[in-house]
Amino acid sequence: MMQTDNPAALPVQDAAPDAGRHSAPVNAEVRRSLTGLDRAGLSEALSDCGVADRALRMRTSQLWNWIYQRGATSFDEMTNVGKELRTALAERYTLTRPEVSDEQISNDGTRKWLVKLDAQSAREVSPQIECVYIPETSRGTLCISSQVGCTLSCTFCHTGTQKLVRNLTASEMAAQVMVARDRLGEWPGGEERQITNIVLMGMGEPLYNFDNVKQAVEIISDNEGISVSKRRITLSTAGVVPMIERCGTEIGAMLAISLHGVRDDVRDLLVPLNKKYPIEELMDACRNYPGLSNARRITFEYVMLKGINDSMADARELVRLLKGIPAKINLIPFNPWPGSTYECSDWEQIEKFGEVVNRAGYASPIRTPRGRDIMAACGQLKSASERVRANKA
Ligand code: SAH
């Protein structure tokens, strides 16, 4: 749900109630899915079915394990749950996942899924978001979305051109992982584990959806379930400075900052949020990031844009800004999209830029673009979701 303490609350869309926070009527038409709920949500569902007191904790644990450890899609599978309770659950709830309305597989093995979410109000058309799985030799990364669309309007990012924006619930974020595991067949008894890392780098600004992201990270990292540890979950932000400290203390995932510019005039243009939270404030927040150490470095993302932010002077300024921050710099070749006005820096320039940063003692890998052919690379995600016109309600 949208939070009240959000320093830059979304200007659009009604806040929607979090699924799983309401008792469910016994009505097959409106059965809601338990997929993606946290333990409290599952306990509520069980209470609705008459489970109480000491049994509640044990049953919640069982349900949790069936859903998140084994990927159950039917209550019938739950052999250690009594028939009566299974029937009561099935009368009120389902275990269905959001529908994957499209799957594209890149020639480099990257997969992109278009995931259709449930409408949260009568006025909303089911919104769609994208998530991407990127296989590498020693790991597999799932990139999930935290919002439908994005309000930030970074000028080099395709998602920023999308009209519809709303926060995803925690269950909608966790459900992306469930859907990916279904598609990759990696539940027990199936394929080996492929998703080793999760990045909140899809559509949206995670720190504008703090509470839900926090809850989703708890669900995903729970070691009795999906069990991807917080050290392997990275949250990427465009720099919502007032939320960065809480991100460290309350969420505790790895942090990535979309820096992209080293001077305020340039960064104002690329990441308009910079006008609100300029570079100096952002770097201070990073310097004071809770838990920061050489073992827990901040990743700085830097999109390479020809003639805009890629000079040697920019590289030297970057090094100066990073002073005192245990950091790694990801140089991202710009991924074009239809209508984008920027060009990617020449490869040689990216390498020279990287050398300056590297010589100053920072790891500065150049990120290989993945899934460009299916528009699955960084900043290329944009679903066709449209904002509902008022007269269509
Ligand atoms: N809102 C968050 C997360 C989403 S963007 C953030 O800003 O960090 C994930 C990353 O992709 C960010 O670093 C973003 O700046 C980068 N990105 C966006 N568009 C891009 C493009 N066209 N080419 C390369 N990287 C891009």
Short mmCIF file of C-alpha atoms and ligand atoms in Angstrom, two decimals:
data_model
loop_
_atom_site.label_atom_id
_atom_site.label_comp_id
_atom_site.label_asym_id
_atom_site.label_seq_id
_atom_site.Cartn_x
_atom_site.Cartn_y
_atom_site.Cartn_z
CA MET A 1 0.00 0.00 0.00
CA MET A 2 1.04 3.55 -0.52
CA GLN A 3 2.59 4.91 2.63
CA THR A 4 1.80 8.13 4.36
CA ASP A 5 5.39 8.79 5.28
CA ASN A 6 6.54 8.58 1.71
CA PRO A 7 8.39 11.80 0.96
CA ALA A 8 7.30 11.75 -2.64
CA ALA A 9 4.04 9.88 -2.72
CA LEU A 10 2.84 8.82 -6.12
CA PRO A 11 0.68 11.44 -7.72
CA VAL A 12 -1.53 8.94 -9.47
CA GLN A 13 -3.88 6.04 -8.80
CA ASP A 14 -5.85 5.25 -5.71
CA ALA A 15 -4.10 3.35 -2.98
CA ALA A 16 -5.35 -0.18 -3.09
CA PRO A 17 -5.87 -2.49 -0.15
CA ASP A 18 -3.23 -5.14 0.25
CA ALA A 19 -4.52 -8.51 -0.76
CA GLY A 20 -4.89 -10.88 2.14
CA ARG A 21 -5.87 -8.27 4.67
CA HIS A 22 -9.59 -8.93 4.43
CA SER A 23 -11.65 -11.87 5.45
CA ALA A 24 -12.84 -13.84 2.49
CA PRO A 25 -16.47 -14.69 1.88
CA VAL A 26 -17.34 -18.28 0.99
CA ASN A 27 -17.97 -17.56 -2.64
CA ALA A 28 -16.23 -19.34 -5.46
CA GLU A 29 -16.39 -16.27 -7.67
CA VAL A 30 -14.25 -14.12 -5.41
CA ARG A 31 -11.78 -16.64 -4.06
CA ARG A 32 -8.46 -14.93 -3.65
CA SER A 33 -5.05 -16.45 -4.12
CA LEU A 34 -2.78 -17.01 -1.16
CA THR A 35 0.27 -16.80 -3.42
CA GLY A 36 2.64 -14.09 -2.25
CA LEU A 37 1.13 -13.53 1.20
CA ASP A 38 3.32 -13.26 4.26
CA ARG A 39 2.85 -15.37 7.41
CA ALA A 40 0.40 -12.86 8.89
CA GLY A 41 -1.68 -13.02 5.71
CA LEU A 42 -1.70 -16.81 5.77
CA SER A 43 -2.68 -16.80 9.45
CA GLU A 44 -5.64 -14.58 8.64
CA ALA A 45 -6.72 -16.93 5.91
CA LEU A 46 -6.51 -19.84 8.32
CA SER A 47 -8.48 -17.92 10.95
CA ASP A 48 -11.20 -17.44 8.37
CA CYS A 49 -11.31 -21.19 8.11
CA GLY A 50 -11.77 -21.55 11.85
CA VAL A 51 -8.19 -22.39 12.84
CA ALA A 52 -7.38 -20.79 16.19
CA ASP A 53 -4.99 -20.59 19.07
CA ARG A 54 -2.06 -22.96 19.17
CA ALA A 55 -2.99 -24.69 15.94
CA LEU A 56 -2.73 -21.42 14.07
CA ARG A 57 1.02 -21.17 14.27
CA MET A 58 1.60 -24.74 13.24
CA ARG A 59 -0.89 -24.54 10.36
CA THR A 60 0.61 -21.25 9.16
CA SER A 61 3.99 -22.91 9.05
CA GLN A 62 2.61 -25.84 7.09
CA LEU A 63 0.85 -23.61 4.59
CA TRP A 64 3.97 -21.47 4.25
CA ASN A 65 6.12 -24.50 3.51
CA TRP A 66 3.72 -25.88 0.94
CA ILE A 67 3.51 -22.58 -0.84
CA TYR A 68 7.07 -21.27 -0.66
CA GLN A 69 9.18 -24.38 -0.29
CA ARG A 70 7.31 -26.76 -2.52
CA GLY A 71 5.41 -24.43 -4.82
CA ALA A 72 2.05 -26.13 -4.21
CA THR A 73 -0.65 -25.05 -6.64
CA SER A 74 -3.50 -27.01 -5.06
CA PHE A 75 -4.64 -27.55 -1.49
CA ASP A 76 -5.04 -31.25 -2.28
CA GLU A 77 -1.27 -31.63 -2.34
CA MET A 78 -1.05 -30.68 1.33
CA THR A 79 -0.98 -34.17 2.70
CA ASN A 80 -0.18 -33.17 6.28
CA VAL A 81 -3.21 -30.86 6.41
CA GLY A 82 -6.54 -32.50 7.32
CA LYS A 83 -9.10 -33.00 4.56
CA GLU A 84 -11.62 -30.77 6.31
CA LEU A 85 -9.28 -27.81 6.52
CA ARG A 86 -8.12 -28.31 2.94
CA THR A 87 -11.73 -28.16 1.81
CA ALA A 88 -12.39 -25.05 3.89
CA LEU A 89 -9.33 -23.37 2.38
CA ALA A 90 -10.26 -24.36 -1.15
CA GLU A 91 -13.76 -22.96 -0.66
CA ARG A 92 -12.38 -19.56 0.18
CA TYR A 93 -8.98 -19.32 -1.49
CA THR A 94 -6.89 -20.47 -4.41
CA LEU A 95 -3.16 -20.92 -4.95
CA THR A 96 -3.12 -19.56 -8.46
CA ARG A 97 -0.29 -17.36 -9.70
CA PRO A 98 -0.65 -14.23 -11.77
CA GLU A 99 -1.04 -15.10 -15.44
CA VAL A 100 2.03 -14.94 -17.65
CA SER A 101 0.54 -13.30 -20.72
CA ASP A 102 3.71 -13.41 -22.78
CA GLU A 103 7.12 -15.06 -22.62
CA GLN A 104 10.06 -14.09 -24.79
CA ILE A 105 13.39 -15.86 -24.85
CA SER A 106 16.45 -14.00 -26.08
CA ASN A 107 19.13 -15.63 -28.19
CA ASP A 108 21.42 -15.23 -25.13
CA GLY A 109 19.03 -17.23 -22.93
CA THR A 110 17.52 -14.24 -21.13
CA ARG A 111 13.78 -14.66 -20.59
CA LYS A 112 11.24 -11.91 -20.23
CA TRP A 113 7.79 -12.50 -18.84
CA LEU A 114 4.83 -10.20 -19.12
CA VAL A 115 2.83 -10.76 -15.96
CA LYS A 116 -0.81 -9.82 -15.74
CA LEU A 117 -1.90 -8.69 -12.28
CA ASP A 118 -5.39 -8.56 -10.84
CA ALA A 119 -7.18 -5.27 -11.07
CA GLN A 120 -7.46 -3.67 -7.64
CA SER A 121 -10.59 -1.69 -8.28
CA ALA A 122 -13.49 -1.74 -10.70
CA ARG A 123 -11.86 1.18 -12.50
CA GLU A 124 -8.57 -0.55 -13.08
CA VAL A 125 -7.83 -2.66 -16.13
CA SER A 126 -5.56 -5.56 -15.11
CA PRO A 127 -2.13 -3.96 -15.21
CA GLN A 128 0.88 -5.74 -16.63
CA ILE A 129 4.45 -5.70 -15.47
CA GLU A 130 7.60 -7.29 -16.78
CA CYS A 131 10.19 -9.41 -15.06
CA VAL A 132 13.38 -10.82 -16.52
CA TYR A 133 15.54 -13.86 -15.81
CA ILE A 134 19.21 -13.56 -16.74
CA PRO A 135 21.20 -16.82 -16.67
CA GLU A 136 24.97 -16.60 -16.24
CA THR A 137 27.55 -19.34 -15.80
CA SER A 138 27.80 -19.14 -12.05
CA ARG A 139 24.48 -17.59 -11.15
CA GLY A 140 21.00 -16.72 -12.31
CA THR A 141 19.50 -13.33 -11.63
CA LEU A 142 15.82 -12.53 -11.54
CA CYS A 143 14.98 -8.88 -12.08
CA ILE A 144 11.61 -7.99 -10.59
CA SER A 145 9.42 -4.90 -10.77
CA SER A 146 8.25 -2.90 -7.75
CA GLN A 147 5.71 -0.70 -9.51
CA VAL A 148 3.62 -0.75 -12.64
CA GLY A 149 5.43 1.93 -14.65
CA CYS A 150 7.46 4.59 -12.84
CA THR A 151 6.94 8.24 -11.88
CA LEU A 152 10.58 9.28 -12.12
CA SER A 153 10.77 10.04 -15.86
CA CYS A 154 14.52 9.47 -16.19
CA THR A 155 15.09 10.65 -19.74
CA PHE A 156 17.08 7.61 -20.88
CA CYS A 157 14.66 5.02 -19.46
CA HIS A 158 11.75 3.50 -21.37
CA THR A 159 9.68 2.72 -18.25
CA GLY A 160 9.52 6.44 -17.50
CA THR A 161 7.42 6.96 -20.62
CA GLN A 162 4.64 4.69 -19.38
CA LYS A 163 1.43 6.40 -18.34
CA LEU A 164 -0.02 3.99 -15.81
CA VAL A 165 1.70 3.89 -12.45
CA ARG A 166 0.77 2.10 -9.30
CA ASN A 167 2.59 0.43 -6.44
CA LEU A 168 2.77 -3.33 -6.41
CA THR A 169 1.69 -5.13 -3.27
CA ALA A 170 4.21 -7.34 -1.48
CA SER A 171 2.33 -10.38 -2.75
CA GLU A 172 2.55 -9.16 -6.33
CA MET A 173 6.32 -8.83 -5.95
CA ALA A 174 6.74 -12.23 -4.30
CA ALA A 175 4.45 -13.75 -6.93
CA GLN A 176 6.92 -12.71 -9.66
CA VAL A 177 9.46 -15.02 -8.05
CA MET A 178 6.87 -17.81 -7.86
CA VAL A 179 5.98 -17.36 -11.53
CA ALA A 180 9.66 -17.44 -12.50
CA ARG A 181 10.23 -20.60 -10.50
CA ASP A 182 7.20 -22.20 -12.18
CA ARG A 183 8.56 -21.28 -15.60
CA LEU A 184 12.04 -22.51 -14.79
CA GLY A 185 10.66 -25.66 -13.18
CA GLU A 186 12.83 -25.21 -10.13
CA TRP A 187 10.57 -26.47 -7.38
CA PRO A 188 11.72 -29.54 -5.38
CA GLY A 189 11.73 -32.58 -7.61
CA GLY A 190 12.28 -30.44 -10.69
CA GLU A 191 15.27 -28.61 -12.09
CA GLU A 192 18.17 -27.48 -9.92
CA ARG A 193 18.02 -24.06 -8.39
CA GLN A 194 18.54 -21.43 -11.06
CA ILE A 195 17.48 -18.19 -9.40
CA THR A 196 20.38 -17.42 -7.08
CA ASN A 197 20.09 -13.63 -7.04
CA ILE A 198 17.23 -11.16 -7.15
CA VAL A 199 17.47 -7.53 -8.18
CA LEU A 200 14.77 -4.91 -7.72
CA MET A 201 15.77 -3.26 -10.96
CA GLY A 202 12.72 -3.82 -13.10
CA MET A 203 9.94 -1.32 -13.48
CA GLY A 204 9.47 1.24 -10.75
CA GLU A 205 11.24 2.97 -7.88
CA PRO A 206 11.37 0.57 -4.92
CA LEU A 207 11.92 3.29 -2.31
CA TYR A 208 8.61 4.91 -3.32
CA ASN A 209 6.95 1.66 -2.30
CA PHE A 210 8.94 1.10 0.86
CA ASP A 211 6.58 -0.89 3.09
CA ASN A 212 5.56 -3.35 0.40
CA VAL A 213 9.14 -3.81 -0.80
CA LYS A 214 10.25 -4.45 2.77
CA GLN A 215 7.56 -7.09 3.20
CA ALA A 216 8.37 -8.68 -0.15
CA VAL A 217 12.08 -8.92 0.74
CA GLU A 218 11.11 -10.63 4.02
CA ILE A 219 9.02 -13.20 2.14
CA ILE A 220 11.64 -13.86 -0.52
CA SER A 221 14.56 -14.12 1.91
CA ASP A 222 12.78 -16.27 4.52
CA ASN A 223 15.00 -19.29 4.91
CA GLU A 224 12.09 -21.66 5.31
CA GLY A 225 10.76 -20.67 1.91
CA ILE A 226 12.17 -19.19 -1.29
CA SER A 227 15.30 -18.57 0.72
CA VAL A 228 17.28 -16.11 -1.39
CA SER A 229 19.35 -14.38 1.28
CA LYS A 230 19.38 -10.61 1.65
CA ARG A 231 23.04 -10.63 0.59
CA ARG A 232 21.80 -11.82 -2.78
CA ILE A 233 18.95 -9.36 -3.11
CA THR A 234 19.84 -5.94 -4.49
CA LEU A 235 17.58 -2.94 -4.32
CA SER A 236 18.29 -0.25 -6.89
CA THR A 237 17.18 3.32 -6.31
CA ALA A 238 17.41 6.51 -8.32
CA GLY A 239 18.29 8.19 -5.01
CA VAL A 240 15.32 8.77 -2.73
CA VAL A 241 17.62 10.23 -0.09
CA PRO A 242 15.24 10.36 2.92
CA MET A 243 14.52 6.64 2.61
CA ILE A 244 18.09 5.40 2.23
CA GLU A 245 18.89 5.07 5.92
CA ARG A 246 15.68 3.13 6.56
CA CYS A 247 16.49 0.96 3.58
CA GLY A 248 19.67 -0.12 5.36
CA THR A 249 18.22 -0.60 8.82
CA GLU A 250 14.82 -2.05 7.91
CA ILE A 251 15.23 -3.84 4.60
CA GLY A 252 18.89 -4.83 4.79
CA ALA A 253 19.26 -5.90 1.18
CA MET A 254 22.27 -4.83 -0.90
CA LEU A 255 22.02 -1.29 -2.22
CA ALA A 256 22.56 -0.01 -5.74
CA ILE A 257 22.39 3.67 -6.64
CA SER A 258 21.58 4.86 -10.14
CA LEU A 259 24.10 7.68 -10.28
CA HIS A 260 24.61 8.27 -14.03
CA GLY A 261 25.88 11.82 -13.66
CA VAL A 262 28.60 13.45 -11.58
CA ARG A 263 27.51 17.08 -11.92
CA ASP A 264 24.11 18.34 -10.81
CA ASP A 265 23.33 20.04 -14.13
CA VAL A 266 23.85 16.77 -16.02
CA ARG A 267 22.16 14.56 -13.43
CA ASP A 268 19.18 16.95 -13.22
CA LEU A 269 18.65 16.24 -16.89
CA LEU A 270 19.08 12.46 -16.73
CA VAL A 271 17.45 11.71 -13.36
CA PRO A 272 15.05 14.59 -12.63
CA LEU A 273 14.77 13.37 -9.02
CA ASN A 274 18.22 14.94 -8.62
CA LYS A 275 16.58 18.38 -8.48
CA LYS A 276 15.01 17.29 -5.22
CA TYR A 277 17.92 15.30 -3.84
CA PRO A 278 21.16 16.57 -5.41
CA ILE A 279 24.39 14.62 -5.71
CA GLU A 280 26.02 15.88 -2.53
CA GLU A 281 23.05 14.84 -0.36
CA LEU A 282 22.89 11.51 -2.12
CA MET A 283 26.58 10.79 -1.56
CA ASP A 284 26.27 11.79 2.11
CA ALA A 285 23.41 9.34 2.54
CA CYS A 286 25.58 6.66 0.95
CA ARG A 287 28.54 7.49 3.16
CA ASN A 288 26.29 7.04 6.20
CA TYR A 289 24.55 3.93 4.93
CA PRO A 290 23.97 1.50 7.81
CA GLY A 291 26.03 -1.64 7.56
CA LEU A 292 28.36 -0.28 4.88
CA SER A 293 31.72 -2.06 4.80
CA ASN A 294 34.21 -3.47 2.32
CA ALA A 295 32.24 -6.69 2.40
CA ARG A 296 28.97 -4.83 1.91
CA ARG A 297 29.74 -2.28 -0.74
CA ILE A 298 27.28 -0.03 -2.50
CA THR A 299 26.97 -0.59 -6.23
CA PHE A 300 26.83 2.57 -8.30
CA GLU A 301 25.19 2.21 -11.67
CA TYR A 302 26.40 4.49 -14.42
CA VAL A 303 24.74 4.38 -17.82
CA MET A 304 27.21 5.30 -20.56
CA LEU A 305 25.76 8.02 -22.77
CA LYS A 306 27.85 9.31 -25.63
CA GLY A 307 28.94 12.92 -25.20
CA ILE A 308 26.74 13.38 -22.12
CA ASN A 309 28.45 11.78 -19.11
CA ASP A 310 31.35 9.78 -20.51
CA SER A 311 34.38 12.12 -20.55
CA MET A 312 37.62 11.46 -18.71
CA ALA A 313 36.86 14.50 -16.55
CA ASP A 314 33.56 12.81 -15.60
CA ALA A 315 35.45 9.65 -14.67
CA ARG A 316 37.85 11.60 -12.44
CA GLU A 317 34.96 13.47 -10.81
CA LEU A 318 33.27 10.15 -10.16
CA VAL A 319 36.35 8.93 -8.31
CA ARG A 320 36.37 12.12 -6.26
CA LEU A 321 32.70 11.70 -5.32
CA LEU A 322 33.20 8.11 -4.25
CA LYS A 323 35.95 8.94 -1.78
CA GLY A 324 35.29 7.19 1.52
CA ILE A 325 32.54 4.93 0.20
CA PRO A 326 33.22 1.20 -0.22
CA ALA A 327 31.85 0.93 -3.73
CA LYS A 328 31.69 -0.97 -6.96
CA ILE A 329 30.80 0.80 -10.20
CA ASN A 330 28.68 -0.91 -12.81
CA LEU A 331 29.16 0.72 -16.17
CA ILE A 332 26.02 0.06 -18.19
CA PRO A 333 26.14 0.51 -21.95
CA PHE A 334 23.02 2.50 -22.82
CA ASN A 335 20.23 0.27 -24.13
CA PRO A 336 18.23 2.05 -26.80
CA TRP A 337 14.45 1.86 -27.13
CA PRO A 338 12.04 3.15 -29.77
CA GLY A 339 12.09 6.93 -29.61
CA SER A 340 15.10 7.26 -27.30
CA THR A 341 17.30 10.22 -28.13
CA TYR A 342 20.59 9.13 -26.54
CA GLU A 343 23.43 7.12 -28.03
CA CYS A 344 25.58 4.58 -26.26
CA SER A 345 29.19 5.65 -25.69
CA ASP A 346 31.80 4.04 -27.93
CA TRP A 347 33.18 0.83 -26.47
CA GLU A 348 36.69 2.24 -26.35
CA GLN A 349 35.44 5.23 -24.36
CA ILE A 350 33.62 2.98 -21.89
CA GLU A 351 36.85 1.03 -21.40
CA LYS A 352 38.92 4.18 -20.88
CA PHE A 353 36.33 5.49 -18.43
CA GLY A 354 36.43 2.18 -16.57
CA GLU A 355 40.22 2.27 -16.38
CA VAL A 356 40.23 5.62 -14.57
CA VAL A 357 37.78 4.31 -12.00
CA ASN A 358 39.60 1.03 -11.72
CA ARG A 359 43.00 2.66 -11.21
CA ALA A 360 41.49 4.52 -8.26
CA GLY A 361 40.86 1.15 -6.64
CA TYR A 362 37.24 0.51 -7.50
CA ALA A 363 35.91 -2.53 -9.33
CA SER A 364 34.29 -1.16 -12.46
CA PRO A 365 32.85 -3.98 -14.55
CA ILE A 366 31.17 -3.14 -17.82
CA ARG A 367 27.78 -4.80 -17.74
CA THR A 368 27.21 -6.95 -20.79
CA PRO A 369 23.84 -6.04 -22.25
CA ARG A 370 21.54 -9.04 -21.95
CA GLY A 371 18.28 -9.69 -23.75
CA ARG A 372 18.46 -6.58 -25.91
CA ASP A 373 16.82 -8.41 -28.81
CA ILE A 374 13.66 -8.96 -26.75
CA MET A 375 13.76 -5.51 -25.12
CA ALA A 376 14.60 -7.10 -21.78
CA ALA A 377 17.77 -5.13 -21.00
CA CYS A 378 18.08 -2.43 -18.32
CA GLY A 379 15.69 0.41 -18.91
CA GLN A 380 13.89 -1.20 -21.82
CA LEU A 381 10.93 -2.48 -19.85
CA LYS A 382 7.60 -0.92 -20.61
CA SER A 383 4.30 -2.77 -20.51
CA ALA A 384 1.32 -1.71 -22.58
CA SER A 385 -0.75 -0.94 -19.48
CA GLU A 386 -2.74 2.20 -19.97
CA ARG A 387 -4.29 4.41 -17.39
CA VAL A 388 -8.08 3.90 -17.32
CA ARG A 389 -9.85 6.91 -18.72
CA ALA A 390 -12.21 8.48 -16.23
CA ASN A 391 -15.19 8.11 -18.54
CA LYS A 392 -14.54 4.40 -18.92
CA ALA A 393 -15.16 3.54 -15.28
N1 SAH B 1 14.13 3.02 -10.17
C1 SAH B 1 15.25 2.21 -9.84
C2 SAH B 1 15.24 0.81 -10.44
C3 SAH B 1 14.83 0.66 -11.89
S1 SAH B 1 15.97 1.05 -13.16
C4 SAH B 1 16.52 2.94 -10.21
O1 SAH B 1 16.45 3.99 -10.80
O2 SAH B 1 17.58 2.48 -9.85
C5 SAH B 1 17.26 -0.14 -13.12
C6 SAH B 1 18.56 0.39 -13.72
O3 SAH B 1 18.52 0.47 -15.16
C7 SAH B 1 18.87 1.80 -13.24
O4 SAH B 1 20.22 1.94 -12.93
C8 SAH B 1 18.53 2.61 -14.46
O5 SAH B 1 19.09 3.87 -14.42
C9 SAH B 1 19.04 1.72 -15.57
N2 SAH B 1 18.55 2.09 -16.89
C10 SAH B 1 17.37 2.67 -17.20
N3 SAH B 1 17.25 2.86 -18.52
C11 SAH B 1 18.36 2.38 -19.09
C12 SAH B 1 18.80 2.25 -20.45
N4 SAH B 1 18.04 2.63 -21.46
N5 SAH B 1 20.01 1.70 -20.67
C13 SAH B 1 20.76 1.25 -19.64
N6 SAH B 1 20.39 1.32 -18.35
C14 SAH B 1 19.21 1.88 -18.07
#
